[in-house]
Coordinates of C-alpha atoms in Angstrom, one line a residue:
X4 CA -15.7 17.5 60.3
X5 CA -15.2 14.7 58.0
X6 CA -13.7 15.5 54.3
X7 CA -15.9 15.9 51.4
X8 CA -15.1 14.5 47.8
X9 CA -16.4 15.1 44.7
X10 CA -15.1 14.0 40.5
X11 CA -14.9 16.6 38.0
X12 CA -13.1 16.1 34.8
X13 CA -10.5 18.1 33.9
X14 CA -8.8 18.8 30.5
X15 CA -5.3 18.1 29.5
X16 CA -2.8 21.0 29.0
X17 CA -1.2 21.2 25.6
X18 CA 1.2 19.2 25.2
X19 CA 0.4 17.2 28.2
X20 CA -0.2 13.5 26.9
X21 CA -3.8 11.7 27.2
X22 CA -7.0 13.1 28.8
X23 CA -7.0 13.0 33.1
X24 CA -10.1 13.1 35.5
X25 CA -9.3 14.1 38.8
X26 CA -10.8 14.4 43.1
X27 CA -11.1 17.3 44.5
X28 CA -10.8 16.7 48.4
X29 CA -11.5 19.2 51.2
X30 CA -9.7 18.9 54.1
X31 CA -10.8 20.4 58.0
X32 CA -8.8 23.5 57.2
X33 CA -10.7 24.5 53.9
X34 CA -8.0 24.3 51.4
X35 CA -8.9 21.9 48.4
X36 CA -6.5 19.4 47.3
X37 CA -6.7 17.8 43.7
X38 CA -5.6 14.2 42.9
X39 CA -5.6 13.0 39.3
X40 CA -5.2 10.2 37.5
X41 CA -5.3 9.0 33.7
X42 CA -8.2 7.3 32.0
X43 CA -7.6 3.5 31.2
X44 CA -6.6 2.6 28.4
X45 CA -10.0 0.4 27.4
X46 CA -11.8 4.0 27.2
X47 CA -9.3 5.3 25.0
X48 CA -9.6 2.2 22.9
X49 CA -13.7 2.6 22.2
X50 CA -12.8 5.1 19.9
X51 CA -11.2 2.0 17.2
X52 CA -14.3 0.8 17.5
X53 CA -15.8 1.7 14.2
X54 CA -12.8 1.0 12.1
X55 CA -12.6 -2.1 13.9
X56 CA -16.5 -2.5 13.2
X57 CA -15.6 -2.1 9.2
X58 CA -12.7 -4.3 9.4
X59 CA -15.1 -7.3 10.6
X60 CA -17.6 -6.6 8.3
X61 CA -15.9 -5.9 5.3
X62 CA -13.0 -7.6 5.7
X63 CA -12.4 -10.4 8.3
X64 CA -16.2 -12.2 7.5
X65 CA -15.8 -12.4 3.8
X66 CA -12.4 -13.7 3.9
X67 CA -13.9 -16.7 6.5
X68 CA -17.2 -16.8 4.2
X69 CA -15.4 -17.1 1.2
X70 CA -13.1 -19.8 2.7
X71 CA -16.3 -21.9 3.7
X72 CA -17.8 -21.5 0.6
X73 CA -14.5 -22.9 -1.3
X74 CA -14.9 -26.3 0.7
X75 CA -18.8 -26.4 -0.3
X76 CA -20.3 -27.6 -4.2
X77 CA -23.0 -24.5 -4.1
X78 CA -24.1 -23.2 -7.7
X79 CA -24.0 -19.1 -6.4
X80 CA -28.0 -19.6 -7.1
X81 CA -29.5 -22.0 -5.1
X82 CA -29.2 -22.2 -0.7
X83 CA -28.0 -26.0 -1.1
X84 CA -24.5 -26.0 0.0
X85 CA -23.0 -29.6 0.0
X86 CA -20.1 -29.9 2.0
X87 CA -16.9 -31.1 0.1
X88 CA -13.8 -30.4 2.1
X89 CA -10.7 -30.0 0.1
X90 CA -11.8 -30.9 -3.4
X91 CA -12.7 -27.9 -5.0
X92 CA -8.6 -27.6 -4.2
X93 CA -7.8 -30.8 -5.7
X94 CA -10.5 -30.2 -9.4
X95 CA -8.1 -26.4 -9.4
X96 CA -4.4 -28.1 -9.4
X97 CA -6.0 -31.1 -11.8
X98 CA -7.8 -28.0 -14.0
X99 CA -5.4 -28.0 -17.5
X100 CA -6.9 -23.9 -18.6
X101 CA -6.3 -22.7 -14.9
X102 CA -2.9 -23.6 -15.0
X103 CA -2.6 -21.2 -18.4
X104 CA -4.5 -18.7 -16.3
X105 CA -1.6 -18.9 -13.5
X106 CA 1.2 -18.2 -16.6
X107 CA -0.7 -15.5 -17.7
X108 CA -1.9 -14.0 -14.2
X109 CA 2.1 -13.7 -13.6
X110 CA 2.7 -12.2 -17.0
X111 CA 0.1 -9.4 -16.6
X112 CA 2.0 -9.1 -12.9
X113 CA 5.5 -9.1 -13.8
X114 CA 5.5 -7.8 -17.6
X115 CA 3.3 -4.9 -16.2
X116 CA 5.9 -4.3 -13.1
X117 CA 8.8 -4.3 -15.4
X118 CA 7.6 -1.7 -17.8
X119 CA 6.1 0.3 -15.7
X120 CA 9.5 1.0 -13.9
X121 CA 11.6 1.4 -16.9
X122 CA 9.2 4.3 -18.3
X123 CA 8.3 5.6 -15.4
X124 CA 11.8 6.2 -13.9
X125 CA 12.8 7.2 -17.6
X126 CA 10.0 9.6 -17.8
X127 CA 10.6 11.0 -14.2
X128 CA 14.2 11.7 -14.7
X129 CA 13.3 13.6 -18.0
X130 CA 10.5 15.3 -16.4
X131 CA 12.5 16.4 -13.2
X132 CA 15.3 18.1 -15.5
X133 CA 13.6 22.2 -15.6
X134 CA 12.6 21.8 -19.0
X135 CA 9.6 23.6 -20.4
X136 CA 6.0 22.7 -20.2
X137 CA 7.1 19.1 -18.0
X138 CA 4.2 20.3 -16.0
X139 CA 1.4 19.6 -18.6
X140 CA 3.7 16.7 -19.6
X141 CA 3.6 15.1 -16.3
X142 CA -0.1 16.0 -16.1
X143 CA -0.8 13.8 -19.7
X144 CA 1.0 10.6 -18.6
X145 CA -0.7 11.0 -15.1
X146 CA -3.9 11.4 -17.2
X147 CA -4.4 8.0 -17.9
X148 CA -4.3 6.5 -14.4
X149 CA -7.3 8.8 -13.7
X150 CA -9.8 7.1 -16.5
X151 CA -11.7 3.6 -15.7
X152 CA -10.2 0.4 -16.8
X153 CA -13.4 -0.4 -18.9
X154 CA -13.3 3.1 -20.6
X155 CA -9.5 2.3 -21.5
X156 CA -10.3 -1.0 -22.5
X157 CA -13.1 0.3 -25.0
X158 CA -10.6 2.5 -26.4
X159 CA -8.0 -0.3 -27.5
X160 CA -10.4 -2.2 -28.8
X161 CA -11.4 0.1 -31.3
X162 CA -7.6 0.3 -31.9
X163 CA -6.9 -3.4 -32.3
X164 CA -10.3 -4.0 -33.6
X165 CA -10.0 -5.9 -36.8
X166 CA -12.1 -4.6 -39.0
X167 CA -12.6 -1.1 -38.4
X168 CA -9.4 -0.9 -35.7
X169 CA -7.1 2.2 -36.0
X170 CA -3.8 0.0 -36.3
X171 CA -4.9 -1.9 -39.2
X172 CA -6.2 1.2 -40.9
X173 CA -2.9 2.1 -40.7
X174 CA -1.4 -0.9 -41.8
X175 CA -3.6 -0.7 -45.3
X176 CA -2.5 2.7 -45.3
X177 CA 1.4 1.1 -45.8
X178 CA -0.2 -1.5 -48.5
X179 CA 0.1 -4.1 -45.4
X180 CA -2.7 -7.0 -44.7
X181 CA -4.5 -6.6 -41.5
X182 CA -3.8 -8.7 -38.7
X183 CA -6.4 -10.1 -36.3
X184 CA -4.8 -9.2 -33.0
X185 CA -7.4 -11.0 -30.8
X186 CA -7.3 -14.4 -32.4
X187 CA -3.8 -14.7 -31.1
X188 CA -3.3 -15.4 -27.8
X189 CA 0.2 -14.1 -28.0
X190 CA -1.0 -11.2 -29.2
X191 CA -3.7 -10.5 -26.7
X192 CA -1.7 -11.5 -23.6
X193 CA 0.6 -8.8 -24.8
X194 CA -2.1 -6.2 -25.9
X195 CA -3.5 -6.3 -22.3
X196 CA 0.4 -6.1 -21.0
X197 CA 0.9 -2.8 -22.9
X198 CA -2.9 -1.0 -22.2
X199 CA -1.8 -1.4 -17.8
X200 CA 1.3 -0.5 -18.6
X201 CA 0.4 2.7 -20.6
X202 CA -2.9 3.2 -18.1
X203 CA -0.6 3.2 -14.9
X204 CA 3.2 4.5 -15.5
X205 CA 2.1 7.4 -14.6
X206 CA 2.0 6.4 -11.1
X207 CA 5.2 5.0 -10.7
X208 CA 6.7 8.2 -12.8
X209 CA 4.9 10.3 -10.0
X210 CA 6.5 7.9 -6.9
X211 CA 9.8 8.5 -8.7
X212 CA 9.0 12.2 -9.0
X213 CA 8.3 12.2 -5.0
X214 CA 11.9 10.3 -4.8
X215 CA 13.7 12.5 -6.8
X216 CA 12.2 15.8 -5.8
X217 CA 13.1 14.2 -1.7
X218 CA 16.7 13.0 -2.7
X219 CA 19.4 14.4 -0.3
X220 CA 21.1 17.7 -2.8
X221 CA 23.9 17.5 -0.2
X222 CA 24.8 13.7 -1.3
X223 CA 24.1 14.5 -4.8
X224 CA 26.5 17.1 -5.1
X225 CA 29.0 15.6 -3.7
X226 CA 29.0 12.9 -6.3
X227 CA 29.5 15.6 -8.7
X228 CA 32.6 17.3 -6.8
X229 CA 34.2 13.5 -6.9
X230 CA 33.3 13.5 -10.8
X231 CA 30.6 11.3 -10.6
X232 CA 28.2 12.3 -13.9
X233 CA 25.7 10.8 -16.1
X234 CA 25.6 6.4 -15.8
X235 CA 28.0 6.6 -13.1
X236 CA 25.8 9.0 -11.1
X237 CA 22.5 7.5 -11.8
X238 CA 23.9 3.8 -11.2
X239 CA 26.3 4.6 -7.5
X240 CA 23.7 7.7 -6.4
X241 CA 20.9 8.1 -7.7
X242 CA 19.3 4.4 -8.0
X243 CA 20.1 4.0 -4.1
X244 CA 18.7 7.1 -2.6
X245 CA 15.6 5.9 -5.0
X246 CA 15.4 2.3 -3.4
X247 CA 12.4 3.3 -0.9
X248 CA 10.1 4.8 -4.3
X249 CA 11.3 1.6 -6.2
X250 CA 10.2 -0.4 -3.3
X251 CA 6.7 1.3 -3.3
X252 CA 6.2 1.1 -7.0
X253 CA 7.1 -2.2 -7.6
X254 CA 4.9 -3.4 -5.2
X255 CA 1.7 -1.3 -5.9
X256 CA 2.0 -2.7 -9.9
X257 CA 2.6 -5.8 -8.7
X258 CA -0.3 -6.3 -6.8
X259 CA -2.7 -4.2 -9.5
X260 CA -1.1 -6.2 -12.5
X261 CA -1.8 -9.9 -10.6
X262 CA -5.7 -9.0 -9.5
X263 CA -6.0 -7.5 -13.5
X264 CA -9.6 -8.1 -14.2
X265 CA -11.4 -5.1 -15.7
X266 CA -9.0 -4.8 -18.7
X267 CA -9.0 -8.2 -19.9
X268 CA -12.8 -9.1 -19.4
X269 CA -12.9 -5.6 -22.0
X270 CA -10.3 -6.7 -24.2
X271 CA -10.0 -9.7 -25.0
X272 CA -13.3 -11.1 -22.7
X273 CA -10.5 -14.2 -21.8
X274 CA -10.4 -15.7 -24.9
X275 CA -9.5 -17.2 -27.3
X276 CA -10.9 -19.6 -25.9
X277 CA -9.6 -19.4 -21.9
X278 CA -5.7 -17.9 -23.0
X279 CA -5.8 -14.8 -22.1
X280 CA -7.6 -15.6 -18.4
X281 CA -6.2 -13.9 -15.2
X282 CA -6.7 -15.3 -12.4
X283 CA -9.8 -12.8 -11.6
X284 CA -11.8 -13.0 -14.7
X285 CA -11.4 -16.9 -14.7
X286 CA -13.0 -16.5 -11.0
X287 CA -16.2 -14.7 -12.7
X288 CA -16.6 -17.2 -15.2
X289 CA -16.7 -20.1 -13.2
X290 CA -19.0 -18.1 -10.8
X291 CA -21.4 -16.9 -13.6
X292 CA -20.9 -18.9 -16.9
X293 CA -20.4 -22.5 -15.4
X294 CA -22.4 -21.6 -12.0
X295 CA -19.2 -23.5 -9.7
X296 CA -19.4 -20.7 -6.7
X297 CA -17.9 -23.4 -4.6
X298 CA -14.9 -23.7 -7.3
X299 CA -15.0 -20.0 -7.9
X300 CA -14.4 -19.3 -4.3
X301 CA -11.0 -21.9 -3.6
X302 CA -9.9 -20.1 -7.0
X303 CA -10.5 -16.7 -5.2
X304 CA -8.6 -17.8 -1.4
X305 CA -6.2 -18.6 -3.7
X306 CA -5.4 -15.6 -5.5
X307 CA -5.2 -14.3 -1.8
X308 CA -2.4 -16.3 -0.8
X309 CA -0.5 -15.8 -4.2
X310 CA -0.8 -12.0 -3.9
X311 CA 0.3 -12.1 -0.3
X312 CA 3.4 -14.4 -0.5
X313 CA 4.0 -12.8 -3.8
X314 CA 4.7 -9.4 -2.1
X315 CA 6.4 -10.7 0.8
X316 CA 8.9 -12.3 -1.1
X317 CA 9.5 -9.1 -3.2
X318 CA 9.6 -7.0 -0.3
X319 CA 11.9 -9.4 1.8
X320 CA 13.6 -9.4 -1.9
X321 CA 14.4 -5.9 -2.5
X322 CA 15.1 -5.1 1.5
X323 CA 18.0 -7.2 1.2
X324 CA 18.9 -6.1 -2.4
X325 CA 22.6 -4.5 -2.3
X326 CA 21.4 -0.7 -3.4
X327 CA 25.4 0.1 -2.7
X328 CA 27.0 -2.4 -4.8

């Protein structure tokens, strides 16, 4: 009598590692004997195949659309695309308001970062001490993070408006002239600094939080047997147990302050003139305004690169920072 096979699929056991399917064979005495073996791993991998679906479609073919569009003269309107090769490249290093938007593209990047760490550590350390009501406190600095750029925007304006703005009500108030905030590019570049930086410390005081509320007790008290209190404590023990929440928030605002374009278009709309431009809202108005997609694009691939060298350096930056010195 010849054997008689047959596949059936069987379910893993918990704890048993990745689904099998097995043979059942039937040998000339009766008895069954079952063989199994794993599925391959292709199988296992259909199931990336949506995310990986996304990723091309969302991802991957803009990024290589957007770099073919940056070597071509098209207006964003019409389906003539003249091919041009590097020169949209060479018109943005030659272009004298894009190298103003670069400045102040860093400024809203860096300026934001640097605030944003300073209150929100300052405001995490208060708000970790078991004081009362630092639970509504840490929900009203959170608040903020929670609105849309444009609705914050609207609401400085109306507070550095000139003529009907809340500061320079104030300002009369004290006998003082009013100031017209806007028409200073100083002014503005600062204005928009201060708006992210009050719209998104609360993130970084909640990262900090996180740290704090993680630290190792057992370290910490320790420091305080050896006498270590107050600057020296916060400098030698604190600080370094922090280093993996400074990492996070320094990178998150980093990235958020260089790609600022919601704020400023509300705020200031780039101007006077094009000094107050980021990067991002000088993209949209050569896009729209001046109808340069072509130009617009190899202004966009660029942003790209800055943002990703810009955090690799940081990161590489603050791995090797000395946290124990």
């Amino acid at each position: 009598m010849t054997d008689r096979e047959e596949t059936i699929s069987v379910a893993p056991s918990e704890g048993k590692g990745p689904l099998t399917a097995g043979t059942a064979t039937q040998d000339e005495s009766g008895m069954t004997v079952h063989k199994y073996h794993k599925f391959r791993g292709a199988s296992i991998n259909l199931f990336y195949l949506p995310v990986v679906v996304l990723l091309v479609v969302f991802i991957i073919y803009p990024l290589i659309s957007g770099v073919w569009l940056s070597m071509t003269n098209w207006d964003g309107y019409n389906e003539t695309k003249g091919f041009v090769g590097l020169a949209n490249y060479k018109t943005m290093f030659t272009d004298a308001n894009f190298k103003q938007v670069i400045v102040n593209t860093f400024i809203y990047g860096f300026g934001s970062t640097l605030i944003q760490q300073i209150l929100g550590l300052a405001l995490a350390l208060l708000l970790n001490a078991k004081i009362k009501g630092r639970t509504l406190m840490r929900a009203i600095i959170y608040l903020p993070a929670l609105v849309s750029s444009v609705v914050m925007g609207i609401m400085y304006y109306f507070v550095f408006q000139y003529q009907q703005g809340a500061l320079n009500a104030i300002l009369e108030l004290f006998g003082m002239q009013k100031v017209a905030w806007f028409n200073n590019a100083a002014f503005s570049v600062a204005i928009v600094v201060l708006v992210n930086s009050i719209q998104y410390v609360g993130i970084s005081m909640i990262i900090y939080l996180a740290g704090l509320q993680t630290m190792d007790q057992q370290v910490v008290e320790a420091a305080e047997v050896d006498g270590a209190y107050g600057w020296k404590k916060f400098w030698n023990i604190t600080l370094p147990l922090l280093s993996p929440a400074f990492t996070t928030s320094v990178v998150l605002n980093l990235i958020g302050g260089l790609k600022l374009y919601d704020l400023v278009k509300v705020l200031t709309g780039g101007g006077p003139g094009y000094a107050t431009n980021s990067i991002s809202t000088y993209i949209g108005t050569m896009y729209f305004d001046n109808q340069t997609a072509g130009y617009a694009s190899a202004i966009g691939v660029f942003l790209f690169v800055l943002i990703a060298v810009v955090t690799w350096l940081v990161n590489k930056g603050l791995a090797k920072l000395d946290w124990e010195g």
